[in-house]
Amino acid sequence: MLRRAGPSLRHFLLEKNSAGHSSCSREAKMSRPVQARRLEGIDKNIWVEFVKLAATYSKVNLGQGFPDFPAPDFLTEALTRALGGGNHMLHQYTRAFGHPPLVKVLAQFFEKLLGRDLDPMTNVMVTVGAYQALFCCFQALVDEGDEVIIIEPFFDCYEPMVKMAGGTPVFVPLRPNPPKDGKLMSSADWQLDPAELASKFSERTKAIVLNSPNNPLGKVFSRGELGLIAELCVKHDVLCISDEVYEWLVYDGKQHIRIASLQGMWDRTVIVGSAGKTFSATGWKVGWVVGPDRLLQHLRTVHQNSVYHCATIAQEAVAQCFQRELTLYGKPESYFVQLPKELQQKRDWLVQSLDGVGMKPIIPEGTYFLVADISPFKSDVPDVPSSDEPYDSRFAKWMVKNKAAGQPQSSTLSPTCLLLLLPGARCHPALRVLQRGPQEQLHQFHPVLLCKGGSYPEGSK
């Protein structure tokens, strides 16, 4: 039998209402730490800071790598067909690890690229963009105490994702070897030192992160360089997380070689890809991983216990686009042939323009970033004697406030990289500064985004 609320409860409620709050509620405030230890030291994000800064000063944000030109017509048409085609089930959940039409066509495509048979249900998994694919890799494969080798400069999320998984990042830099003939540097002139790379491998090494073509440098790793990495992975029984989101953005006849295709590497490699970068539609957030089932089974466990499912409609449209590209593979009409040609024109114009104003650009072999030497402008940026803020960061903020929008990526080297935009350029270049290694090398480089703006200044072509 239930009893009525007694006087003590009624008195408590009346006292709380009259006072606005109770002594009990004051005492109930938590005093223990609420933040999980795995978040310590990774709460800052350069993108958040500079997106806000660009908005405050009404600048075009060229820090983040996304195009401002339209997605290809065949992509939007595929989405229209998916929305209006009468298949109402495309508005519902699909298979958790990837919409069947998409994983099937991805398997067909990568069979051609890798020269091996793939099972679409076990060798391919669809993710919410490449970002989630990377998160699944680190959460599924990296344990506390594991070391993960990261090649500098690097995409900024690698380091915090490794730390969040309990791992320890171990950095190894690409080192510049300037040409002796006075020509502009190429991203190919930035190379790993074989002995230095080998020294980073130990019994604690669990994985190496490879990003080719590399963001932000634009380097496309050669077969010889990949062979060196593969040899060390096999020797030390190390996994390879291969971020290949810019796989189709390769210039000057260069070839993107997939490390998973090298001897001994398929069984230890997870390939990360992105429809956003592949089809110039980053907001769709459709990515994937390709690899052996012995690795992907653990990524599926992370996926099913976090995101679980990706948007069905977007997956259907991307599947139709890959089917188109499979049919046109290697032909002039292929988007994978047309897009790099268009961006190579922009790259060449930017190289000429930056060189003309006193910067020394590093000619990228791939991606849509370009790095340039900004040391001639150091005298223009106010010095702050009491601050330990690096030059690239101060330069980016100075550009945002006085010239245009920028972004220091002090997180793309275990140090820094900066993206900024030059004012008045119809191609909207974004510049990125690399800071790493000896002090004389730290503060002088700066990158540029190639994928903004669809038009060129008069006569620039």
CSV table of C-alpha atoms in Angstrom, one decimal:
chain,number,residue,atom,x,y,z
A,1,MET,CA,0.0,0.0,0.0
A,2,LEU,CA,1.4,3.4,-1.0
A,3,ARG,CA,1.6,6.1,1.6
A,4,ARG,CA,0.9,9.8,1.1
A,5,ALA,CA,3.8,12.2,1.0
A,6,GLY,CA,4.4,13.2,4.6
A,7,PRO,CA,4.9,16.7,5.9
A,8,SER,CA,8.7,16.5,5.5
A,9,LEU,CA,8.5,16.1,1.8
A,10,ARG,CA,5.8,18.8,1.4
A,11,HIS,CA,7.9,21.1,3.5
A,12,PHE,CA,11.0,20.4,1.4
A,13,LEU,CA,9.1,21.2,-1.8
A,14,LEU,CA,7.6,24.4,-0.5
A,15,GLU,CA,11.0,25.5,0.8
A,16,LYS,CA,12.7,24.8,-2.5
A,17,ASN,CA,10.0,26.8,-4.4
A,18,SER,CA,10.2,29.8,-2.1
A,19,ALA,CA,14.0,29.9,-2.1
A,20,GLY,CA,14.5,29.2,-5.8
A,21,HIS,CA,16.8,26.3,-5.0
A,22,SER,CA,17.6,24.0,-2.1
A,23,SER,CA,20.7,23.4,0.0
A,24,CYS,CA,20.5,19.9,-1.3
A,25,SER,CA,20.8,21.0,-4.9
A,26,ARG,CA,23.8,23.2,-4.0
A,27,GLU,CA,25.5,20.2,-2.4
A,28,ALA,CA,24.7,18.0,-5.4
A,29,LYS,CA,27.1,19.8,-7.7
A,30,MET,CA,29.8,17.4,-8.9
A,31,SER,CA,33.3,18.0,-7.8
A,32,ARG,CA,35.0,15.0,-9.4
A,33,PRO,CA,36.6,15.4,-12.9
A,34,VAL,CA,34.2,14.7,-15.7
A,35,GLN,CA,36.6,14.6,-18.6
A,36,ALA,CA,38.0,11.2,-19.6
A,37,ARG,CA,41.8,11.0,-19.4
A,38,ARG,CA,42.0,10.0,-23.1
A,39,LEU,CA,40.8,13.5,-24.0
A,40,GLU,CA,43.6,15.3,-22.2
A,41,GLY,CA,45.8,17.4,-24.4
A,42,ILE,CA,43.7,17.0,-27.6
A,43,ASP,CA,40.9,19.4,-27.0
A,44,LYS,CA,42.4,22.2,-29.1
A,45,ASN,CA,41.6,22.1,-32.8
A,46,ILE,CA,43.2,24.4,-35.4
A,47,TRP,CA,40.2,24.2,-37.7
A,48,VAL,CA,37.8,25.4,-35.1
A,49,GLU,CA,40.0,28.4,-34.2
A,50,PHE,CA,40.6,29.6,-37.7
A,51,VAL,CA,37.1,28.9,-39.1
A,52,LYS,CA,35.9,31.2,-36.3
A,53,LEU,CA,38.6,33.8,-37.1
A,54,ALA,CA,37.8,33.8,-40.8
A,55,ALA,CA,34.1,34.3,-40.0
A,56,THR,CA,34.9,37.2,-37.6
A,57,TYR,CA,36.8,39.1,-40.2
A,58,SER,CA,34.5,38.0,-43.1
A,59,LYS,CA,37.3,36.2,-45.0
A,60,VAL,CA,37.0,33.3,-47.4
A,61,ASN,CA,38.1,30.2,-45.5
A,62,LEU,CA,40.7,28.4,-47.5
A,63,GLY,CA,42.1,26.5,-44.6
A,64,GLN,CA,39.9,23.5,-45.0
A,65,GLY,CA,40.4,21.4,-48.1
A,66,PHE,CA,37.1,21.4,-49.9
A,67,PRO,CA,36.2,22.7,-53.4
A,68,ASP,CA,34.0,25.7,-54.0
A,69,PHE,CA,33.1,24.7,-57.6
A,70,PRO,CA,30.1,22.5,-58.3
A,71,ALA,CA,30.2,18.8,-57.9
A,72,PRO,CA,30.0,17.0,-61.3
A,73,ASP,CA,26.6,16.8,-62.9
A,74,PHE,CA,26.6,13.0,-62.9
A,75,LEU,CA,26.9,13.0,-59.1
A,76,THR,CA,23.9,15.3,-58.5
A,77,GLU,CA,21.9,13.4,-61.1
A,78,ALA,CA,22.7,10.2,-59.3
A,79,LEU,CA,21.4,11.7,-56.1
A,80,THR,CA,18.2,12.9,-57.8
A,81,ARG,CA,17.6,9.5,-59.2
A,82,ALA,CA,18.1,7.9,-55.8
A,83,LEU,CA,15.7,10.4,-54.2
A,84,GLY,CA,13.0,10.2,-56.9
A,85,GLY,CA,13.4,6.7,-58.3
A,86,GLY,CA,10.5,5.2,-56.4
A,87,ASN,CA,12.6,2.9,-54.1
A,88,HIS,CA,11.3,4.0,-50.8
A,89,MET,CA,13.7,1.7,-49.0
A,90,LEU,CA,16.5,4.0,-49.9
A,91,HIS,CA,15.1,6.3,-47.1
A,92,GLN,CA,15.6,3.5,-44.5
A,93,TYR,CA,18.6,1.8,-42.9
A,94,THR,CA,20.8,-0.3,-45.3
A,95,ARG,CA,23.5,-2.8,-44.4
A,96,ALA,CA,25.5,-1.5,-41.4
A,97,PHE,CA,28.9,-2.0,-43.0
A,98,GLY,CA,28.0,-0.6,-46.4
A,99,HIS,CA,25.2,-0.4,-48.8
A,100,PRO,CA,25.4,-3.6,-51.0
A,101,PRO,CA,25.6,-1.8,-54.4
A,102,LEU,CA,28.4,0.5,-53.1
A,103,VAL,CA,30.6,-2.2,-51.5
A,104,LYS,CA,30.1,-4.4,-54.6
A,105,VAL,CA,31.3,-1.7,-57.0
A,106,LEU,CA,34.1,-0.6,-54.7
A,107,ALA,CA,35.3,-4.3,-54.6
A,108,GLN,CA,35.2,-4.4,-58.4
A,109,PHE,CA,37.1,-1.2,-58.7
A,110,PHE,CA,39.8,-2.2,-56.2
A,111,GLU,CA,40.2,-5.6,-57.7
A,112,LYS,CA,41.3,-3.8,-60.8
A,113,LEU,CA,43.6,-1.4,-58.9
A,114,LEU,CA,45.2,-4.0,-56.6
A,115,GLY,CA,45.2,-7.0,-59.0
A,116,ARG,CA,43.5,-9.4,-56.5
A,117,ASP,CA,40.0,-10.8,-55.9
A,118,LEU,CA,38.0,-9.0,-53.2
A,119,ASP,CA,34.9,-10.0,-51.2
A,120,PRO,CA,32.7,-7.0,-51.0
A,121,MET,CA,31.2,-8.1,-47.7
A,122,THR,CA,34.4,-8.7,-45.8
A,123,ASN,CA,37.1,-6.7,-47.7
A,124,VAL,CA,35.2,-3.4,-47.9
A,125,MET,CA,33.5,-1.3,-45.2
A,126,VAL,CA,31.7,2.1,-45.8
A,127,THR,CA,32.2,4.8,-43.2
A,128,VAL,CA,31.0,8.4,-42.5
A,129,GLY,CA,33.8,9.9,-44.5
A,130,ALA,CA,37.5,9.1,-44.4
A,131,TYR,CA,37.7,10.7,-41.0
A,132,GLN,CA,35.6,8.0,-39.4
A,133,ALA,CA,37.5,5.4,-41.3
A,134,LEU,CA,40.7,6.7,-39.7
A,135,PHE,CA,39.0,6.7,-36.3
A,136,CYS,CA,38.0,3.1,-36.7
A,137,CYS,CA,41.5,2.1,-37.7
A,138,PHE,CA,43.1,3.6,-34.6
A,139,GLN,CA,40.4,2.5,-32.2
A,140,ALA,CA,40.4,-1.1,-33.5
A,141,LEU,CA,44.1,-1.6,-34.0
A,142,VAL,CA,46.0,0.5,-31.5
A,143,ASP,CA,46.3,-0.4,-27.8
A,144,GLU,CA,47.8,1.3,-24.8
A,145,GLY,CA,51.5,1.4,-25.1
A,146,ASP,CA,51.6,0.8,-28.8
A,147,GLU,CA,53.7,3.2,-30.9
A,148,VAL,CA,52.5,4.5,-34.2
A,149,ILE,CA,54.9,6.1,-36.7
A,150,ILE,CA,53.6,9.2,-38.4
A,151,ILE,CA,55.4,10.8,-41.4
A,152,GLU,CA,55.7,14.6,-41.2
A,153,PRO,CA,54.1,16.8,-42.4
A,154,PHE,CA,50.8,15.0,-41.7
A,155,PHE,CA,47.0,15.5,-41.6
A,156,ASP,CA,46.3,17.0,-38.2
A,157,CYS,CA,43.9,14.3,-36.9
A,158,TYR,CA,46.5,11.4,-36.9
A,159,GLU,CA,48.2,12.5,-33.7
A,160,PRO,CA,45.1,13.1,-31.5
A,161,MET,CA,43.5,9.9,-32.8
A,162,VAL,CA,46.5,7.8,-31.9
A,163,LYS,CA,46.6,9.4,-28.4
A,164,MET,CA,42.9,8.9,-27.9
A,165,ALA,CA,43.4,5.2,-28.6
A,166,GLY,CA,46.1,5.1,-26.0
A,167,GLY,CA,49.0,4.9,-28.4
A,168,THR,CA,52.2,7.0,-28.6
A,169,PRO,CA,52.9,8.9,-31.9
A,170,VAL,CA,56.5,8.6,-33.2
A,171,PHE,CA,57.4,11.2,-35.8
A,172,VAL,CA,59.7,10.9,-38.7
A,173,PRO,CA,60.1,13.9,-41.1
A,174,LEU,CA,60.4,14.1,-44.8
A,175,ARG,CA,63.5,16.2,-45.3
A,176,PRO,CA,64.0,18.7,-48.1
A,177,ASN,CA,66.8,18.2,-50.7
A,178,PRO,CA,66.8,21.4,-52.7
A,179,PRO,CA,67.9,21.1,-56.3
A,180,LYS,CA,71.4,22.4,-57.0
A,181,ASP,CA,70.5,24.1,-60.3
A,182,GLY,CA,68.3,26.8,-58.8
A,183,LYS,CA,65.0,25.4,-60.0
A,184,LEU,CA,61.9,25.4,-57.8
A,185,MET,CA,61.6,22.6,-55.4
A,186,SER,CA,59.2,19.8,-56.1
A,187,SER,CA,57.4,17.7,-53.4
A,188,ALA,CA,59.5,14.8,-54.8
A,189,ASP,CA,62.6,16.6,-53.3
A,190,TRP,CA,61.2,15.9,-49.8
A,191,GLN,CA,62.3,12.4,-48.8
A,192,LEU,CA,62.6,10.1,-45.9
A,193,ASP,CA,66.1,9.3,-44.6
A,194,PRO,CA,66.2,5.4,-44.8
A,195,ALA,CA,68.3,5.1,-41.6
A,196,GLU,CA,66.2,7.6,-39.7
A,197,LEU,CA,63.0,5.8,-40.7
A,198,ALA,CA,64.4,2.4,-39.8
A,199,SER,CA,65.4,3.8,-36.3
A,200,LYS,CA,61.8,4.6,-35.5
A,201,PHE,CA,60.7,0.9,-35.7
A,202,SER,CA,60.9,-1.0,-32.5
A,203,GLU,CA,59.2,-3.9,-30.7
A,204,ARG,CA,56.6,-1.4,-29.5
A,205,THR,CA,55.7,-0.3,-33.1
A,206,LYS,CA,52.2,-1.4,-34.0
A,207,ALA,CA,51.5,0.6,-37.2
A,208,ILE,CA,52.8,3.3,-39.5
A,209,VAL,CA,50.5,5.9,-41.1
A,210,LEU,CA,51.2,6.5,-44.8
A,211,ASN,CA,49.5,9.4,-46.6
A,212,SER,CA,50.2,9.4,-50.3
A,213,PRO,CA,49.5,11.7,-52.0
A,214,ASN,CA,50.5,13.7,-48.9
A,215,ASN,CA,48.5,16.5,-47.3
A,216,PRO,CA,49.8,19.2,-47.1
A,217,LEU,CA,53.0,18.7,-49.1
A,218,GLY,CA,51.5,17.1,-52.2
A,219,LYS,CA,54.2,14.4,-52.3
A,220,VAL,CA,53.4,11.2,-54.2
A,221,PHE,CA,55.6,8.4,-52.8
A,222,SER,CA,57.6,6.6,-55.4
A,223,ARG,CA,57.7,2.8,-55.7
A,224,GLY,CA,61.2,2.8,-54.2
A,225,GLU,CA,60.1,4.8,-51.1
A,226,LEU,CA,57.0,2.6,-50.7
A,227,GLY,CA,59.2,-0.5,-51.0
A,228,LEU,CA,61.4,0.8,-48.2
A,229,ILE,CA,58.4,1.3,-45.9
A,230,ALA,CA,57.0,-2.1,-46.9
A,231,GLU,CA,60.3,-3.9,-46.2
A,232,LEU,CA,60.4,-2.4,-42.7
A,233,CYS,CA,56.7,-3.2,-42.0
A,234,VAL,CA,57.3,-6.9,-43.0
A,235,LYS,CA,60.6,-7.1,-41.0
A,236,HIS,CA,59.0,-5.7,-37.8
A,237,ASP,CA,55.5,-7.2,-38.3
A,238,VAL,CA,53.9,-3.7,-38.4
A,239,LEU,CA,50.5,-2.7,-39.8
A,240,CYS,CA,50.1,0.1,-42.4
A,241,ILE,CA,47.2,2.5,-42.3
A,242,SER,CA,47.3,4.0,-45.8
A,243,ASP,CA,45.4,7.2,-46.2
A,244,GLU,CA,44.8,7.5,-50.0
A,245,VAL,CA,42.0,10.0,-50.2
A,246,TYR,CA,43.8,12.0,-52.9
A,247,GLU,CA,44.5,8.9,-55.0
A,248,TRP,CA,43.1,10.5,-58.2
A,249,LEU,CA,44.7,13.9,-57.8
A,250,VAL,CA,48.1,13.2,-59.2
A,251,TYR,CA,49.8,15.4,-61.8
A,252,ASP,CA,52.5,15.5,-64.5
A,253,GLY,CA,51.9,11.8,-65.4
A,254,LYS,CA,52.9,10.6,-62.0
A,255,GLN,CA,51.5,7.3,-60.9
A,256,HIS,CA,49.8,6.7,-57.5
A,257,ILE,CA,51.1,3.3,-56.3
A,258,ARG,CA,49.1,1.5,-53.6
A,259,ILE,CA,51.3,0.1,-50.9
A,260,ALA,CA,48.9,-2.8,-50.4
A,261,SER,CA,49.8,-4.0,-53.9
A,262,LEU,CA,53.5,-4.6,-52.9
A,263,GLN,CA,54.7,-8.0,-51.8
A,264,GLY,CA,53.8,-8.9,-48.2
A,265,MET,CA,51.6,-5.8,-47.6
A,266,TRP,CA,48.0,-6.8,-48.4
A,267,ASP,CA,47.7,-8.8,-45.2
A,268,ARG,CA,48.9,-5.9,-43.0
A,269,THR,CA,47.4,-2.8,-44.8
A,270,VAL,CA,44.1,-0.9,-44.4
A,271,ILE,CA,43.4,1.5,-47.3
A,272,VAL,CA,41.3,4.6,-46.5
A,273,GLY,CA,39.3,6.3,-49.3
A,274,SER,CA,36.9,9.2,-49.7
A,275,ALA,CA,34.0,9.9,-52.0
A,276,GLY,CA,34.2,13.6,-50.9
A,277,LYS,CA,37.7,14.0,-52.3
A,278,THR,CA,37.1,11.6,-55.2
A,279,PHE,CA,33.9,13.3,-56.5
A,280,SER,CA,34.4,16.8,-55.1
A,281,ALA,CA,31.6,16.5,-52.6
A,282,THR,CA,33.1,16.6,-49.1
A,283,GLY,CA,29.8,17.4,-47.4
A,284,TRP,CA,28.4,14.0,-48.3
A,285,LYS,CA,30.7,12.3,-45.8
A,286,VAL,CA,31.0,8.9,-47.6
A,287,GLY,CA,34.3,7.1,-47.0
A,288,TRP,CA,35.5,3.5,-47.0
A,289,VAL,CA,38.2,1.1,-45.9
A,290,VAL,CA,39.6,-1.7,-48.0
A,291,GLY,CA,41.7,-4.5,-46.6
A,292,PRO,CA,41.9,-8.1,-45.4
A,293,ASP,CA,39.1,-9.5,-43.3
A,294,ARG,CA,41.4,-10.2,-40.4
A,295,LEU,CA,41.9,-6.5,-39.9
A,296,LEU,CA,38.5,-5.2,-41.1
A,297,GLN,CA,36.6,-7.5,-38.7
A,298,HIS,CA,37.9,-5.3,-35.8
A,299,LEU,CA,37.0,-2.1,-37.6
A,300,ARG,CA,33.5,-3.4,-38.0
A,301,THR,CA,33.3,-3.9,-34.2
A,302,VAL,CA,34.2,-0.2,-33.7
A,303,HIS,CA,31.8,0.9,-36.4
A,304,GLN,CA,28.8,-1.1,-35.1
A,305,ASN,CA,29.3,0.2,-31.6
A,306,SER,CA,29.7,3.9,-32.6
A,307,VAL,CA,28.2,5.2,-35.9
A,308,TYR,CA,26.7,1.8,-36.9
A,309,HIS,CA,25.2,3.1,-40.2
A,310,CYS,CA,25.9,5.6,-43.0
A,311,ALA,CA,23.3,7.6,-45.0
A,312,THR,CA,21.7,5.2,-47.5
A,313,ILE,CA,20.8,7.7,-50.1
A,314,ALA,CA,24.3,9.1,-50.4
A,315,GLN,CA,25.8,5.6,-50.6
A,316,GLU,CA,23.4,4.7,-53.4
A,317,ALA,CA,24.4,7.8,-55.4
A,318,VAL,CA,28.1,7.2,-54.9
A,319,ALA,CA,27.6,3.6,-56.0
A,320,GLN,CA,26.1,4.8,-59.3
A,321,CYS,CA,29.0,7.2,-59.8
A,322,PHE,CA,31.6,4.5,-59.3
A,323,GLN,CA,29.7,2.3,-61.7
A,324,ARG,CA,30.0,5.1,-64.2
A,325,GLU,CA,33.7,5.5,-63.6
A,326,LEU,CA,34.3,1.8,-63.8
A,327,THR,CA,32.8,1.8,-67.3
A,328,LEU,CA,34.9,4.9,-68.3
A,329,TYR,CA,38.1,3.7,-66.5
A,330,GLY,CA,41.2,5.1,-68.2
A,331,LYS,CA,39.2,7.0,-70.9
A,332,PRO,CA,39.3,10.8,-71.5
A,333,GLU,CA,35.7,11.2,-70.3
A,334,SER,CA,36.5,9.7,-66.9
A,335,TYR,CA,36.2,12.2,-64.1
A,336,PHE,CA,39.3,10.7,-62.6
A,337,VAL,CA,41.1,11.8,-65.8
A,338,GLN,CA,39.5,15.2,-66.1
A,339,LEU,CA,39.7,16.5,-62.5
A,340,PRO,CA,43.5,16.3,-62.2
A,341,LYS,CA,44.0,18.0,-65.5
A,342,GLU,CA,41.8,20.9,-64.3
A,343,LEU,CA,43.6,21.2,-61.0
A,344,GLN,CA,47.0,20.9,-62.6
A,345,GLN,CA,46.2,24.1,-64.6
A,346,LYS,CA,45.4,25.9,-61.4
A,347,ARG,CA,48.6,24.5,-59.8
A,348,ASP,CA,50.7,25.8,-62.6
A,349,TRP,CA,49.1,29.3,-62.4
A,350,LEU,CA,49.6,29.4,-58.7
A,351,VAL,CA,53.2,28.4,-59.0
A,352,GLN,CA,53.8,31.2,-61.5
A,353,SER,CA,51.8,33.8,-59.4
A,354,LEU,CA,53.5,33.0,-56.1
A,355,ASP,CA,57.0,32.9,-57.7
A,356,GLY,CA,56.2,36.3,-59.2
A,357,VAL,CA,55.5,37.9,-55.8
A,358,GLY,CA,58.6,36.6,-54.2
A,359,MET,CA,57.5,33.3,-52.7
A,360,LYS,CA,59.2,30.1,-53.7
A,361,PRO,CA,56.5,27.5,-54.2
A,362,ILE,CA,57.2,23.8,-53.8
A,363,ILE,CA,55.5,22.2,-56.9
A,364,PRO,CA,53.2,19.5,-55.6
A,365,GLU,CA,53.0,16.1,-57.5
A,366,GLY,CA,49.4,15.6,-56.1
A,367,THR,CA,46.5,16.7,-53.9
A,368,TYR,CA,45.1,20.2,-54.0
A,369,PHE,CA,47.7,21.8,-51.7
A,370,LEU,CA,50.8,23.8,-52.6
A,371,VAL,CA,53.5,24.8,-50.1
A,372,ALA,CA,55.5,28.0,-50.6
A,373,ASP,CA,58.4,29.8,-48.8
A,374,ILE,CA,57.1,32.9,-47.0
A,375,SER,CA,60.4,33.9,-45.3
A,376,PRO,CA,60.6,37.2,-47.4
A,377,PHE,CA,57.5,38.4,-45.6
A,378,LYS,CA,58.8,37.9,-42.1
A,379,SER,CA,59.6,41.6,-41.6
A,380,ASP,CA,55.9,42.5,-42.3
A,381,VAL,CA,54.5,40.4,-39.4
A,382,PRO,CA,54.7,42.2,-36.1
A,383,ASP,CA,57.0,40.4,-33.6
A,384,VAL,CA,55.6,39.6,-30.1
A,385,PRO,CA,58.6,39.3,-27.8
A,386,SER,CA,56.7,37.9,-24.9
A,387,SER,CA,54.9,35.2,-26.9
A,388,ASP,CA,56.2,31.8,-27.8
A,389,GLU,CA,53.6,31.6,-30.6
A,390,PRO,CA,55.3,30.3,-33.7
A,391,TYR,CA,55.8,32.5,-36.7
A,392,ASP,CA,53.5,30.5,-39.0
A,393,SER,CA,50.6,31.0,-36.6
A,394,ARG,CA,51.3,34.7,-36.2
A,395,PHE,CA,51.6,35.0,-40.0
A,396,ALA,CA,48.3,33.3,-40.6
A,397,LYS,CA,46.5,35.5,-38.1
A,398,TRP,CA,48.1,38.7,-39.5
A,399,MET,CA,46.9,37.7,-43.0
A,400,VAL,CA,43.4,37.0,-41.8
A,401,LYS,CA,43.1,40.3,-40.0
A,402,ASN,CA,45.0,42.5,-42.6
A,403,LYS,CA,44.8,40.7,-45.9
A,404,ALA,CA,42.9,37.4,-46.2
A,405,ALA,CA,41.9,34.2,-44.5
A,406,GLY,CA,44.5,31.7,-43.3
A,407,GLN,CA,45.1,28.7,-41.2
A,408,PRO,CA,48.2,27.6,-39.3
A,409,GLN,CA,48.4,23.9,-39.0
A,410,SER,CA,50.8,23.7,-36.2
A,411,SER,CA,49.4,20.2,-36.0
A,412,THR,CA,50.4,18.8,-39.3
A,413,LEU,CA,54.0,18.3,-38.3
A,414,SER,CA,54.4,17.4,-34.7
A,415,PRO,CA,54.9,21.2,-35.2
A,416,THR,CA,53.2,23.2,-37.8
A,417,CYS,CA,51.7,24.0,-41.0
A,418,LEU,CA,49.6,27.0,-42.1
A,419,LEU,CA,46.9,27.6,-44.6
A,420,LEU,CA,46.0,31.0,-45.8
A,421,LEU,CA,44.4,32.8,-48.6
A,422,LEU,CA,45.8,35.5,-50.7
A,423,PRO,CA,43.4,38.5,-51.3
A,424,GLY,CA,42.2,39.3,-54.8
A,425,ALA,CA,43.2,36.1,-56.4
A,426,ARG,CA,40.3,34.6,-58.4
A,427,CYS,CA,41.7,31.2,-57.8
A,428,HIS,CA,41.6,31.8,-54.1
A,429,PRO,CA,45.0,30.2,-53.2
A,430,ALA,CA,45.3,29.0,-49.6
A,431,LEU,CA,48.8,29.0,-48.1
A,432,ARG,CA,50.2,26.6,-45.6
A,433,VAL,CA,53.3,27.0,-43.6
A,434,LEU,CA,55.4,24.1,-42.5
A,435,GLN,CA,57.3,24.3,-39.3
A,436,ARG,CA,59.4,21.3,-38.3
A,437,GLY,CA,63.0,20.3,-37.7
A,438,PRO,CA,65.9,22.7,-37.5
A,439,GLN,CA,64.8,26.3,-36.7
A,440,GLU,CA,66.0,27.6,-40.0
A,441,GLN,CA,63.6,25.2,-41.7
A,442,LEU,CA,60.7,25.7,-39.4
A,443,HIS,CA,59.2,29.1,-40.2
A,444,GLN,CA,59.7,29.6,-43.9
A,445,PHE,CA,57.2,27.4,-45.7
A,446,HIS,CA,53.6,28.0,-46.5
A,447,PRO,CA,50.9,25.9,-48.5
A,448,VAL,CA,48.2,26.8,-51.0
A,449,LEU,CA,44.8,25.3,-51.8
A,450,LEU,CA,44.2,24.6,-55.5
A,451,CYS,CA,40.5,23.6,-55.4
A,452,LYS,CA,38.9,27.0,-54.8
A,453,GLY,CA,37.4,29.0,-57.6
A,454,GLY,CA,36.5,27.9,-61.1
A,455,SER,CA,38.0,30.8,-63.1
A,456,TYR,CA,41.4,32.3,-63.8
A,457,PRO,CA,42.5,35.8,-64.2
A,458,GLU,CA,42.6,37.2,-67.7
A,459,GLY,CA,45.3,35.6,-69.7
A,460,SER,CA,46.5,33.4,-66.9
A,461,LYS,CA,46.2,30.2,-68.8
